[in-house]
Coordinates of C-alpha atoms in Angstrom, one line a residue:
Chain R
M1 CA -39.3 -32.0 21.3
Q2 CA -36.8 -29.5 22.2
V3 CA -33.1 -30.7 23.1
K4 CA -30.1 -28.8 24.3
A5 CA -26.7 -29.9 24.3
S6 CA -23.3 -28.0 25.1
A7 CA -19.7 -28.9 25.1
P8 CA -16.4 -27.1 26.0
G9 CA -13.5 -25.6 24.2
K10 CA -9.9 -26.6 25.0
A11 CA -6.8 -25.1 25.3
I12 CA -3.2 -26.7 25.0
L13 CA -1.0 -26.4 28.0
F14 CA 2.0 -28.1 26.9
G15 CA 3.4 -29.6 23.6
E16 CA 1.6 -28.0 20.6
H17 CA 3.9 -28.2 17.3
A18 CA 5.8 -31.1 19.0
V19 CA 2.9 -33.3 18.7
V20 CA 3.3 -33.1 14.9
Y21 CA 6.5 -35.3 15.6
G22 CA 5.0 -37.8 17.7
K23 CA 5.8 -36.0 20.9
P24 CA 3.2 -35.9 23.8
A25 CA 1.0 -32.9 24.6
I26 CA -1.3 -31.8 27.6
A27 CA -4.6 -30.0 27.0
M28 CA -7.6 -29.2 29.2
A29 CA -11.2 -28.5 28.4
I30 CA -12.2 -24.9 29.5
S31 CA -15.1 -23.4 31.0
K32 CA -16.4 -21.9 27.8
R33 CA -19.0 -23.9 26.2
S34 CA -20.8 -24.0 22.7
C35 CA -24.5 -24.6 23.1
V36 CA -26.8 -26.0 20.7
E37 CA -30.7 -26.2 20.7
V38 CA -32.6 -28.3 18.5
L39 CA -36.3 -28.2 18.0
E40 CA -38.9 -29.2 15.3
S41 CA -39.2 -26.7 12.5
S42 CA -42.4 -25.2 11.2
T43 CA -41.3 -26.0 7.8
S44 CA -39.5 -29.0 6.2
N45 CA -36.2 -27.2 6.1
I46 CA -33.2 -27.9 8.5
N47 CA -32.5 -24.1 9.4
V48 CA -29.3 -23.1 11.4
N49 CA -28.9 -19.9 13.3
I50 CA -25.7 -19.2 14.8
K51 CA -26.7 -16.5 17.1
D52 CA -23.5 -15.1 18.5
L53 CA -21.9 -15.0 14.9
G54 CA -24.9 -13.6 13.4
I55 CA -24.9 -16.5 10.8
K56 CA -28.0 -17.8 9.3
G57 CA -28.4 -20.8 6.7
C58 CA -30.3 -23.5 5.4
I59 CA -29.1 -27.1 4.9
D60 CA -30.2 -29.2 1.8
F61 CA -29.9 -32.5 3.5
N62 CA -30.2 -34.5 0.3
S63 CA -27.9 -32.5 -1.8
G64 CA -25.6 -31.4 1.0
A65 CA -25.9 -27.7 -0.3
I66 CA -25.6 -25.0 2.3
I67 CA -27.6 -21.9 1.5
S68 CA -26.4 -18.8 3.3
D69 CA -25.3 -15.4 2.3
S70 CA -22.8 -15.0 5.2
P71 CA -19.3 -14.7 4.4
K72 CA -18.5 -16.8 7.5
K73 CA -20.9 -19.5 6.4
G74 CA -17.8 -22.1 6.4
I75 CA -18.5 -23.1 10.1
L76 CA -22.1 -24.7 8.8
K77 CA -20.1 -27.3 7.1
Y78 CA -19.6 -28.9 10.5
I79 CA -23.2 -28.6 11.3
L80 CA -24.0 -30.5 7.8
E81 CA -21.6 -33.3 8.6
S82 CA -22.6 -33.6 12.2
I83 CA -26.5 -33.9 11.3
K84 CA -25.7 -36.5 8.7
K85 CA -24.4 -38.7 11.2
V86 CA -27.6 -38.8 13.3
H87 CA -30.6 -37.2 11.6
D88 CA -33.1 -38.3 8.9
G89 CA -33.5 -35.1 7.0
S90 CA -36.9 -33.8 8.6
G91 CA -37.4 -30.0 9.4
I92 CA -35.7 -28.9 12.5
D93 CA -34.6 -25.5 13.7
I94 CA -30.9 -25.6 15.2
G95 CA -30.0 -22.6 17.4
I96 CA -26.1 -22.2 18.1
D97 CA -24.1 -20.2 20.5
V98 CA -20.3 -20.6 19.9
N99 CA -19.1 -18.7 22.9
I100 CA -15.6 -19.6 22.2
P101 CA -13.3 -17.3 19.9
I102 CA -13.4 -18.9 16.3
G103 CA -10.2 -19.8 14.9
G104 CA -7.9 -19.1 17.9
G105 CA -6.8 -22.5 18.9
L106 CA -9.6 -23.0 21.4
G107 CA -11.3 -25.9 19.7
S108 CA -14.5 -24.1 18.8
S109 CA -15.3 -26.2 15.7
A110 CA -14.8 -29.3 18.0
A111 CA -17.2 -28.0 20.6
V112 CA -19.8 -26.9 18.0
T113 CA -19.5 -30.2 16.3
V114 CA -19.9 -32.2 19.7
A115 CA -22.8 -30.5 21.0
T116 CA -24.5 -30.6 17.5
I117 CA -24.1 -34.5 17.2
A118 CA -25.2 -34.7 21.0
A119 CA -28.3 -32.5 20.6
V120 CA -29.6 -33.7 17.2
S121 CA -28.9 -37.5 18.3
A122 CA -31.0 -36.8 21.6
Y123 CA -33.7 -35.0 19.6
N124 CA -34.1 -38.2 17.5
E125 CA -33.9 -40.2 20.6
I126 CA -30.7 -42.0 19.6
D127 CA -28.7 -42.8 22.8
L128 CA -25.2 -42.2 21.9
K129 CA -22.3 -43.2 24.2
E130 CA -19.6 -40.5 24.7
E131 CA -17.0 -42.6 22.7
E132 CA -19.5 -42.6 19.7
I133 CA -19.9 -38.8 20.0
A134 CA -16.2 -38.4 20.1
K135 CA -15.8 -40.8 17.1
Y136 CA -18.3 -39.3 15.1
A137 CA -17.1 -35.6 16.0
H138 CA -13.5 -36.4 14.9
E139 CA -14.9 -38.0 11.6
V140 CA -16.7 -34.7 11.2
E141 CA -13.5 -32.7 11.5
L142 CA -11.8 -35.0 9.3
A143 CA -14.5 -34.4 6.5
V144 CA -14.5 -30.8 6.9
Q145 CA -10.8 -30.1 7.5
K146 CA -9.3 -33.1 5.6
S147 CA -6.9 -33.5 8.6
A148 CA -7.5 -33.3 12.2
S149 CA -6.0 -34.6 15.5
P150 CA -8.7 -36.5 17.6
L151 CA -7.6 -34.3 20.7
D152 CA -9.9 -31.4 20.4
T153 CA -13.2 -33.7 19.7
T154 CA -11.9 -35.9 22.6
I155 CA -11.4 -33.2 25.1
S156 CA -14.7 -31.5 24.2
T157 CA -16.6 -34.8 24.5
Y158 CA -15.2 -36.1 27.8
G159 CA -14.1 -32.6 29.6
G160 CA -10.9 -32.5 32.2
L161 CA -7.4 -32.6 31.6
I162 CA -5.8 -34.7 29.1
Y163 CA -2.5 -36.2 28.3
L164 CA -2.0 -37.3 25.0
E165 CA 0.8 -40.0 24.8
T166 CA 3.9 -40.2 22.6
N167 CA 2.8 -40.9 19.1
A168 CA -0.8 -40.2 20.0
E169 CA -1.0 -43.6 21.3
D170 CA -3.4 -42.9 23.8
I171 CA -5.2 -40.2 25.4
V172 CA -5.0 -40.3 29.3
Q173 CA -7.5 -38.4 31.4
L174 CA -5.4 -36.8 34.3
D175 CA -7.5 -36.8 37.4
I176 CA -6.9 -34.0 39.7
D177 CA -9.1 -32.7 42.5
Y178 CA -8.0 -29.0 42.0
D179 CA -8.7 -26.1 39.7
I180 CA -6.3 -25.0 37.1
P181 CA -7.1 -21.3 36.9
V182 CA -6.2 -19.9 33.3
V183 CA -6.6 -16.9 31.4
I184 CA -7.0 -16.9 27.7
G185 CA -5.9 -13.9 25.8
Y186 CA -6.8 -13.8 22.2
T187 CA -6.1 -11.4 19.2
D188 CA -8.6 -10.6 16.3
T189 CA -5.8 -12.0 13.9
R190 CA -5.8 -15.6 13.0
G191 CA -3.0 -18.0 12.4
D192 CA -3.2 -20.4 9.7
T193 CA -2.6 -23.8 11.3
G194 CA -1.6 -25.6 8.4
K195 CA 0.8 -23.1 7.1
L196 CA 2.2 -22.6 10.5
V197 CA 2.9 -26.5 10.8
E198 CA 4.6 -26.5 7.4
S199 CA 6.7 -23.4 8.4
V200 CA 8.0 -25.5 11.5
R201 CA 8.9 -28.3 9.4
I202 CA 10.8 -26.4 7.0
R203 CA 12.6 -24.8 9.7
R204 CA 13.5 -28.2 11.0
D205 CA 14.3 -29.5 7.6
V206 CA 16.7 -26.4 7.2
Y207 CA 18.3 -26.5 10.7
P208 CA 17.6 -30.2 11.8
D209 CA 20.9 -30.1 14.4
I210 CA 19.2 -26.8 15.8
I211 CA 15.7 -27.6 15.8
N212 CA 15.3 -31.2 16.6
P213 CA 16.8 -30.7 20.2
V214 CA 14.3 -27.9 20.6
I215 CA 11.7 -30.4 19.9
D216 CA 13.0 -32.8 22.2
S217 CA 13.2 -30.3 24.9
I218 CA 9.4 -29.6 24.6
E219 CA 8.8 -33.2 24.9
L220 CA 10.7 -33.3 28.2
I221 CA 8.9 -30.1 29.1
T222 CA 5.5 -31.8 28.8
E223 CA 6.6 -35.1 30.5
E224 CA 7.8 -32.9 33.6
A225 CA 4.6 -30.9 33.4
K226 CA 2.6 -33.8 33.7
Q227 CA 4.2 -34.7 36.9
A228 CA 4.1 -31.1 38.2
I229 CA 0.3 -30.9 37.5
L230 CA -0.3 -34.2 39.3
E231 CA 1.7 -32.9 42.1
N232 CA 0.0 -29.4 42.0
D233 CA 3.4 -27.7 41.8
K234 CA 2.5 -24.3 40.8
K235 CA 5.8 -22.7 40.4
R236 CA 7.2 -25.6 38.1
I237 CA 3.9 -25.6 36.3
G238 CA 4.5 -21.7 35.3
E239 CA 8.2 -21.8 34.9
L240 CA 7.7 -25.0 32.3
M241 CA 5.0 -22.8 30.5
N242 CA 7.4 -20.0 30.4
I243 CA 10.3 -22.1 28.9
N244 CA 7.8 -23.8 26.4
H245 CA 6.9 -20.4 25.2
G246 CA 10.5 -19.5 24.3
L247 CA 10.7 -22.7 22.4
L248 CA 7.8 -22.1 20.5
D249 CA 9.2 -18.6 19.8
A250 CA 12.4 -20.4 18.4
L251 CA 10.2 -22.5 16.2
G252 CA 8.8 -19.3 14.6
V253 CA 5.2 -19.4 15.5
N254 CA 5.3 -16.2 17.8
T255 CA 4.0 -12.7 16.9
K256 CA 4.2 -9.2 18.4
E257 CA 0.7 -9.6 19.6
L258 CA 0.9 -12.9 21.2
S259 CA 4.6 -12.1 23.0
S260 CA 2.9 -8.9 24.3
M261 CA 0.1 -10.8 25.7
V262 CA 2.5 -13.4 27.4
Y263 CA 4.5 -10.7 28.9
T264 CA 1.5 -8.4 30.0
A265 CA 0.3 -11.7 31.8
R266 CA 3.5 -12.2 33.5
N267 CA 4.0 -8.6 34.5
A268 CA 0.4 -8.7 36.0
G269 CA 1.1 -11.7 38.0
A270 CA 0.7 -14.9 36.1
C271 CA 2.7 -17.9 37.3
G272 CA 3.5 -18.8 33.7
S273 CA 2.3 -17.9 30.2
K274 CA 2.7 -19.0 26.7
I275 CA 1.2 -19.3 23.2
T276 CA -1.7 -22.1 23.2
G277 CA -2.4 -23.8 19.8
A278 CA -0.5 -23.0 16.5
G279 CA 0.4 -19.5 17.2
G280 CA 1.0 -17.0 14.4
G281 CA -2.0 -14.9 15.8
G282 CA -4.5 -16.6 17.9
S283 CA -4.1 -17.2 21.6
I284 CA -2.1 -17.2 24.7
I285 CA -2.8 -19.1 27.8
A286 CA -1.7 -17.7 31.3
Y287 CA -1.5 -19.9 34.5
C288 CA -2.9 -17.6 37.4
P289 CA -3.2 -19.7 40.6
G290 CA -2.8 -16.4 42.4
G291 CA -5.8 -14.8 40.8
T292 CA -6.9 -14.0 37.3
G293 CA -8.5 -10.6 37.8
N294 CA -5.3 -8.6 37.3
V295 CA -4.2 -10.5 34.2
I296 CA -7.6 -10.3 32.5
S297 CA -7.7 -6.5 33.1
A298 CA -4.0 -6.2 32.0
I299 CA -4.7 -8.0 28.6
N300 CA -8.0 -6.4 27.8
E301 CA -6.3 -3.1 27.7
T302 CA -4.8 -4.0 24.3
E303 CA -6.3 -7.2 23.4
N304 CA -9.1 -9.6 24.5
A305 CA -9.1 -11.8 27.7
L306 CA -11.3 -14.5 29.0
N307 CA -11.4 -16.4 32.3
A308 CA -11.3 -20.0 31.7
D309 CA -11.1 -22.5 34.4
I310 CA -10.8 -26.1 33.8
S311 CA -14.2 -27.7 32.9
K312 CA -14.5 -31.3 34.4
E313 CA -17.8 -31.6 32.4
G314 CA -17.6 -32.7 29.0
V315 CA -20.5 -32.8 26.6
K316 CA -23.9 -32.4 28.4
I317 CA -27.4 -32.9 27.1
T318 CA -30.7 -31.6 28.4
T319 CA -34.0 -32.6 27.0
L320 CA -36.5 -29.7 27.8
H321 CA -39.8 -31.3 26.7
Chain Z
M1 CA 49.7 18.7 23.9
Q2 CA 46.2 17.7 23.2
V3 CA 45.2 14.2 22.3
K4 CA 41.8 12.6 21.2
A5 CA 41.2 9.0 20.8
S6 CA 37.9 7.2 20.4
A7 CA 36.9 3.5 20.4
P8 CA 33.7 1.8 19.4
G9 CA 30.9 0.1 21.3
K10 CA 30.0 -3.5 20.4
A11 CA 26.8 -5.6 20.1
I12 CA 26.8 -9.6 20.5
L13 CA 25.3 -11.1 17.3
F14 CA 25.0 -14.7 18.4
G15 CA 25.8 -16.8 21.5
E16 CA 25.3 -14.5 24.7
H17 CA 24.7 -16.5 28.0
A18 CA 25.8 -19.5 26.1
V19 CA 29.2 -18.3 26.4
V20 CA 29.2 -18.7 30.3
Y21 CA 29.1 -22.6 29.7
G22 CA 32.1 -22.4 27.2
K23 CA 30.3 -22.0 24.1
P24 CA 31.3 -19.7 21.1
A25 CA 30.0 -16.2 20.4
I26 CA 30.0 -13.5 17.7
A27 CA 30.3 -10.0 18.2
M28 CA 30.9 -6.8 16.1
A29 CA 32.2 -3.3 16.7
I30 CA 29.3 -0.9 16.1
S31 CA 29.8 2.5 14.5
K32 CA 29.1 4.3 17.8
R33 CA 32.3 5.5 19.4
S34 CA 33.2 6.9 22.8
C35 CA 35.6 9.8 22.3
V36 CA 38.1 10.9 25.0
E37 CA 40.2 14.2 24.9
V38 CA 43.2 14.8 27.0
L39 CA 44.9 18.3 27.6
E40 CA 47.1 19.7 30.2
S41 CA 45.1 21.4 33.0
S42 CA 45.6 24.8 34.5
T43 CA 45.5 23.2 37.9
S44 CA 47.3 20.1 39.3
N45 CA 44.1 18.1 39.6
I46 CA 42.9 15.4 37.3
N47 CA 39.6 16.8 36.2
V48 CA 37.1 14.7 34.3
N49 CA 33.9 16.1 32.4
I50 CA 31.6 13.4 30.7
K51 CA 29.8 15.8 28.9
D52 CA 27.0 13.9 27.5
L53 CA 26.1 12.5 30.7
G54 CA 26.6 15.8 32.6
I55 CA 28.9 14.1 35.1
K56 CA 32.0 16.2 36.5
G57 CA 34.5 14.8 38.9
C58 CA 38.0 15.3 40.0
I59 CA 40.4 12.2 40.7
D60 CA 43.0 12.2 43.4
F61 CA 45.7 10.1 41.7
N62 CA 47.6 9.1 45.0
S63 CA 44.8 8.2 47.2
G64 CA 42.5 6.9 44.3
A65 CA 39.6 9.1 45.7
I66 CA 36.9 10.1 43.1
I67 CA 35.4 13.5 44.2
S68 CA 32.0 14.0 42.3
D69 CA 28.6 15.1 43.4
S70 CA 27.0 13.0 40.4
P71 CA 24.8 10.1 41.4
K72 CA 26.2 8.4 38.1
K73 CA 30.0 8.9 39.1
G74 CA 30.4 4.9 39.0
I75 CA 31.8 5.5 35.6
L76 CA 34.8 7.3 37.1
K77 CA 36.3 4.4 38.5
Y78 CA 37.2 3.2 34.8
I79 CA 38.7 6.5 34.1
L80 CA 40.7 6.2 37.4
E81 CA 41.8 2.8 36.9
S82 CA 42.6 3.6 33.2
I83 CA 45.1 6.5 34.0
K84 CA 46.7 4.7 36.7
K85 CA 47.9 2.5 33.9
V86 CA 49.6 5.1 31.8
H87 CA 49.8 8.4 33.7
D88 CA 52.2 9.9 36.2
G89 CA 49.6 12.0 38.2
S90 CA 50.2 15.5 36.6
G91 CA 47.3 17.9 36.2
I92 CA 45.0 17.0 33.0
D93 CA 41.7 17.8 31.9
I94 CA 39.9 14.6 30.3
G95 CA 36.7 15.6 28.3
I96 CA 34.6 12.4 27.5
D97 CA 31.5 11.8 25.3
V98 CA 30.2 8.3 25.7
N99 CA 28.1 8.3 22.9
I100 CA 26.8 4.8 23.4
P101 CA 23.8 3.8 25.7
I102 CA 25.1 3.1 29.2
G103 CA 24.3 -0.4 30.8
G104 CA 22.6 -1.6 27.7
G105 CA 25.1 -4.4 26.9
L106 CA 26.8 -2.2 24.3
G107 CA 30.3 -2.0 25.8
S108 CA 30.2 1.4 26.7
S109 CA 32.3 1.0 29.7
A110 CA 34.9 -0.9 27.6
A111 CA 34.9 2.0 24.9
V112 CA 35.2 4.6 27.4
T113 CA 38.1 2.5 29.1
V114 CA 39.8 1.8 26.0
A115 CA 39.7 5.3 24.4
T116 CA 41.0 6.7 27.7
I117 CA 43.9 4.5 27.7
A118 CA 44.9 5.4 24.2
A119 CA 44.4 9.1 24.8
V120 CA 46.1 9.3 28.1
S121 CA 49.0 7.0 26.9
A122 CA 49.4 9.1 23.9
Y123 CA 49.3 12.4 25.9
N124 CA 52.4 11.0 28.0
E125 CA 54.0 10.0 24.6
I126 CA 53.8 6.3 25.7
D127 CA 53.6 4.1 22.4
L128 CA 51.1 1.2 23.3
K129 CA 50.7 -1.5 20.9
E130 CA 47.0 -2.6 20.4
E131 CA 47.3 -5.8 22.2
E132 CA 48.7 -3.7 25.3
I133 CA 45.8 -1.2 25.0
A134 CA 43.4 -4.4 25.0
K135 CA 45.1 -6.0 27.8
Y136 CA 45.1 -2.9 30.1
A137 CA 41.7 -2.1 29.3
H138 CA 40.7 -5.8 30.6
E139 CA 42.5 -5.2 33.4
V140 CA 40.8 -2.1 34.2
E141 CA 37.4 -3.7 33.6
L142 CA 38.3 -6.6 35.8
A143 CA 39.5 -4.0 38.6
V144 CA 36.3 -2.2 38.6
Q145 CA 33.5 -5.1 38.0
K146 CA 35.6 -7.8 39.7
S147 CA 34.7 -10.2 36.8
A148 CA 34.7 -9.4 33.0
S149 CA 35.2 -11.2 29.7
P150 CA 37.9 -9.8 27.5
L151 CA 35.4 -9.6 24.8
D152 CA 34.3 -6.2 24.9
T153 CA 37.7 -4.5 25.4
T154 CA 39.0 -6.8 22.5
I155 CA 36.5 -5.5 20.0
S156 CA 36.6 -2.1 21.1
T157 CA 40.3 -2.0 20.7
Y158 CA 40.7 -3.9 17.3
G159 CA 37.3 -3.1 15.8
G160 CA 35.6 -5.5 13.3
L161 CA 33.7 -8.7 13.5
I162 CA 34.6 -11.3 16.2
Y163 CA 34.5 -14.9 16.8
L164 CA 35.1 -16.0 20.5
E165 CA 36.0 -19.6 20.1
T166 CA 34.8 -22.4 22.4
N167 CA 36.0 -22.0 25.9
A168 CA 37.0 -18.6 25.0
E169 CA 40.4 -20.2 23.9
D170 CA 40.9 -17.4 21.0
I171 CA 39.3 -14.4 19.8
V172 CA 39.3 -14.7 15.9
Q173 CA 38.8 -11.8 13.7
L174 CA 36.4 -12.5 10.7
D175 CA 37.6 -10.9 7.7
I176 CA 34.5 -9.6 5.7
D177 CA 34.5 -7.1 2.9
Y178 CA 30.8 -6.2 3.2
D179 CA 28.8 -4.4 5.9
I180 CA 26.6 -5.8 8.5
P181 CA 23.8 -3.1 8.6
V182 CA 22.3 -3.4 12.1
V183 CA 19.9 -1.4 14.1
I184 CA 20.2 -1.4 17.9
G185 CA 16.9 -0.9 20.0
Y186 CA 17.3 -0.1 23.5
T187 CA 15.1 0.7 26.6
D188 CA 15.5 3.0 29.6
T189 CA 15.4 -0.2 31.9
R190 CA 18.6 -1.9 32.6
G191 CA 19.2 -5.6 33.3
D192 CA 21.5 -6.7 35.8
T193 CA 23.9 -8.9 34.1
G194 CA 25.2 -10.7 37.2
K195 CA 21.7 -11.5 38.3
L196 CA 20.6 -12.6 34.6
V197 CA 23.6 -14.9 34.5
E198 CA 22.7 -16.4 37.8
S199 CA 18.9 -16.8 36.8
V200 CA 20.1 -18.8 33.8
R201 CA 22.3 -21.2 36.0
I202 CA 19.4 -21.7 38.3
R203 CA 17.1 -22.5 35.5
R204 CA 19.7 -25.0 34.1
D205 CA 20.3 -26.6 37.5
V206 CA 16.4 -26.9 38.1
Y207 CA 15.9 -28.3 34.6
P208 CA 19.1 -29.7 33.1
D209 CA 17.5 -32.0 30.6
I210 CA 15.5 -29.3 29.4
I211 CA 17.9 -26.5 29.1
N212 CA 21.2 -28.1 28.3
P213 CA 19.9 -28.9 24.6
V214 CA 19.0 -25.2 24.6
I215 CA 22.3 -24.2 25.3
D216 CA 23.8 -26.7 22.8
S217 CA 21.5 -25.6 20.2
I218 CA 22.8 -21.9 20.9
E219 CA 26.3 -23.3 20.1
L220 CA 25.1 -24.8 16.8
I221 CA 23.4 -21.6 15.9
T222 CA 26.6 -19.5 16.5
E223 CA 28.9 -22.2 14.5
E224 CA 26.3 -22.0 11.6
A225 CA 26.0 -18.3 11.9
K226 CA 29.6 -18.0 11.5
Q227 CA 29.6 -19.8 8.3
A228 CA 26.5 -17.8 7.1
I229 CA 28.1 -14.5 7.7
L230 CA 31.3 -15.5 6.1
E231 CA 29.2 -16.5 2.9
N232 CA 26.9 -13.3 3.3
D233 CA 24.0 -15.4 3.5
K234 CA 21.5 -12.7 4.6
K235 CA 18.4 -15.0 4.9
R236 CA 20.2 -17.5 7.1
I237 CA 21.7 -14.8 9.3
G238 CA 18.5 -13.5 10.0
E239 CA 16.6 -16.8 10.5
L240 CA 19.5 -18.0 12.9
M241 CA 19.1 -14.6 14.9
N242 CA 15.2 -15.3 15.2
I243 CA 16.0 -18.8 16.5
N244 CA 18.7 -17.5 18.8
H245 CA 16.2 -15.0 20.3
G246 CA 13.5 -17.7 21.2
L247 CA 16.2 -19.8 22.9
L248 CA 17.1 -16.7 24.9
D249 CA 13.3 -16.2 25.6
A250 CA 13.3 -19.9 27.0
L251 CA 16.3 -19.2 29.1
G252 CA 14.4 -16.5 30.8
V253 CA 15.9 -13.2 29.9
N254 CA 13.5 -11.9 27.7
T255 CA 11.1 -9.0 28.8
K256 CA 7.9 -7.4 27.4
E257 CA 10.0 -4.3 25.9
L258 CA 12.7 -6.5 24.3
S259 CA 10.2 -8.8 22.7
S260 CA 8.0 -6.0 21.5
M261 CA 11.2 -4.2 20.0
V262 CA 12.3 -7.5 18.5
Y263 CA 8.9 -8.0 16.6
T264 CA 8.5 -4.4 15.8
A265 CA 11.8 -4.7 14.0
R266 CA 10.7 -8.0 12.1
N267 CA 7.5 -6.4 11.1
A268 CA 9.1 -3.5 9.8
G269 CA 11.5 -5.5 7.5
A270 CA 14.3 -6.5 9.5
C271 CA 15.8 -9.8 8.2
G272 CA 16.3 -11.1 11.8
S273 CA 16.2 -9.7 15.2
K274 CA 17.1 -10.7 18.9
I275 CA 18.1 -9.6 22.4
T276 CA 21.7 -8.5 22.2
G277 CA 23.6 -8.9 25.6
A278 CA 22.3 -10.1 29.0
G279 CA 18.5 -9.0 28.4
G280 CA 16.2 -8.4 31.0
G281 CA 16.1 -4.8 30.0
G282 CA 18.8 -3.4 27.7
S283 CA 19.2 -3.9 23.9
I284 CA 18.0 -5.8 21.2
I285 CA 19.8 -5.9 17.6
A286 CA 17.9 -6.1 14.4
Y287 CA 19.7 -7.2 11.1
C288 CA 18.7 -4.8 8.2
P289 CA 20.2 -5.6 5.0
G290 CA 17.3 -4.2 3.1
G291 CA 17.5 -0.9 4.8
T292 CA 17.5 0.4 8.4
G293 CA 15.1 3.4 8.1
N294 CA 11.6 1.8 8.5
V295 CA 13.2 -0.4 11.5
I296 CA 14.4 2.6 13.1
S297 CA 11.2 4.8 12.9
A298 CA 9.1 1.7 13.9
I299 CA 11.1 1.0 17.3
N300 CA 11.2 4.9 18.0
E301 CA 7.6 5.1 18.1
T302 CA 8.0 3.4 21.6
E303 CA 11.5 3.0 22.5
N304 CA 14.9 4.2 21.3
A305 CA 16.8 3.1 18.1
L306 CA 20.1 3.9 16.6
N307 CA 21.8 2.9 13.1
A308 CA 24.9 0.9 13.8
D309 CA 26.9 -0.4 10.9
I310 CA 29.6 -2.5 11.6
S311 CA 32.8 -0.7 12.7
K312 CA 36.1 -2.1 11.1
E313 CA 38.1 0.7 12.9
G314 CA 38.9 -0.1 16.4
V315 CA 40.7 2.5 18.6
K316 CA 41.9 5.6 16.8
I317 CA 44.3 8.2 18.5
T318 CA 44.7 11.8 17.1
T319 CA 47.3 14.2 18.3
L320 CA 46.1 17.6 17.8
H321 CA 49.2 19.7 18.9

């Protein structure tokens, strides 16, 4: 038996950091997918080969040991925790292409986790529902990272455009019948999400009267953006992204490279652009209903850009034979 | 008789744009001074030579005509209106060094106006008090620009550090006995203050619930910054500048070049940095209590930087003979 599964990455359109304080957020699955292939091994080992990152490793299912000499072997923890959910320990070869910049706030670990759970469960002929895949994947992220929002694993499982309600009470699919063409710009430097969330908390503690209204404004931006997206009001979507970016800068999570990409995108014709994710390095998102080509070229002059339409398709499983 | 006068430029530390909505602001006179020299002419003309800009012109006092073939002769209107306040029309040669980047939100027109009124009045042995110079200079700016805040001309006349109260009810000198070492970074592109003020007004009209709290937060920043400056709390001054910068970005007056300078300054060790003035091109201000050298070098790699301590001295007149 050989099984393939894939799952999309995500980008936050509105509301990052404010979600920590119970505010809503909007995120979309992007058309960059992590792919996982599982087949029977000629050995009794569980072998993992993350091809596009050049990481090879071997997982001892019983002890939970990860044997790898790669300095970036941390990602193998997600594979270990994923197969613990749906595998019996027999020898398999797992081949992975992440295809999404790692640590850039684009949900690469969630995409790999969701695709791994889907592929390994299908290999074992376990018929998981999407909600079970999403639940397991969130548990995997919790086990590896200690804390994790269900946002990434939910989007990666279901795809599409998602509105995370106030206080994360519910995750609502926004059903739209048009594309949201975006460009993701990303740097080689990575922000530390935990430290960035902590730095915002400190700034809010030191200057509550100044920062709380900023977080409240982000909430109103997200609510207004939800309406603008449902109405496909491109100008308003872009303007709200630009305002949101300034408020993220005020929270202290912007960097020289991120702001350079944000303004490069706007100067190249993006309707709006902002940091996406935690900031402090990482990624920006530019909304380009007028075309993505110029924006991609302009960002690529100094940093890295990828075209990323909205992905309506979430996790996808293909049984090859 | 030969008379020299000089007057400083200014930089806004906190509160630009919010002042339009009656919020307070803090500004300082900077140690870059426009110099004006007046002496009797060998002709019956009023000849003006702005040496560092390469602008020469001749003013017909009676008709108000300005004769000059310089494309940048607009600045001569300030000279015409200034001498109309304190001169009888006899032939004089006026030599000027502006010494402050023009149109960069650094009060160059106010400095030239204040210094011209001071020099020409002293040449005519008219003993003006500072408050009269400030009043005349504001009238000159109003006559030339149609609208003008008294902030620039007041700072240029009195020097020092100034707190413009809510609704501009009063301009209060903040008396401090330590320096505020800043670096000004400026681009060759100029923002159009009128258009920028209008664009903020439109953004506020379209998104009142989002933008009004931003303007209110800038007010609180300015009030807290006043206290931090009086206590010489360097860390707090820097952080408040950084937050203020993000909120200016959210108002839509940032550019790629300005944000690049702002982050270049922080990366080079500035304690805080922000747009100063209207934005959209123009200038940034970086607060550098730890030393200005690195910040100046870093900004000069791509744009222009000048060292600008606080100038406690306002307008200054020297009668040479």
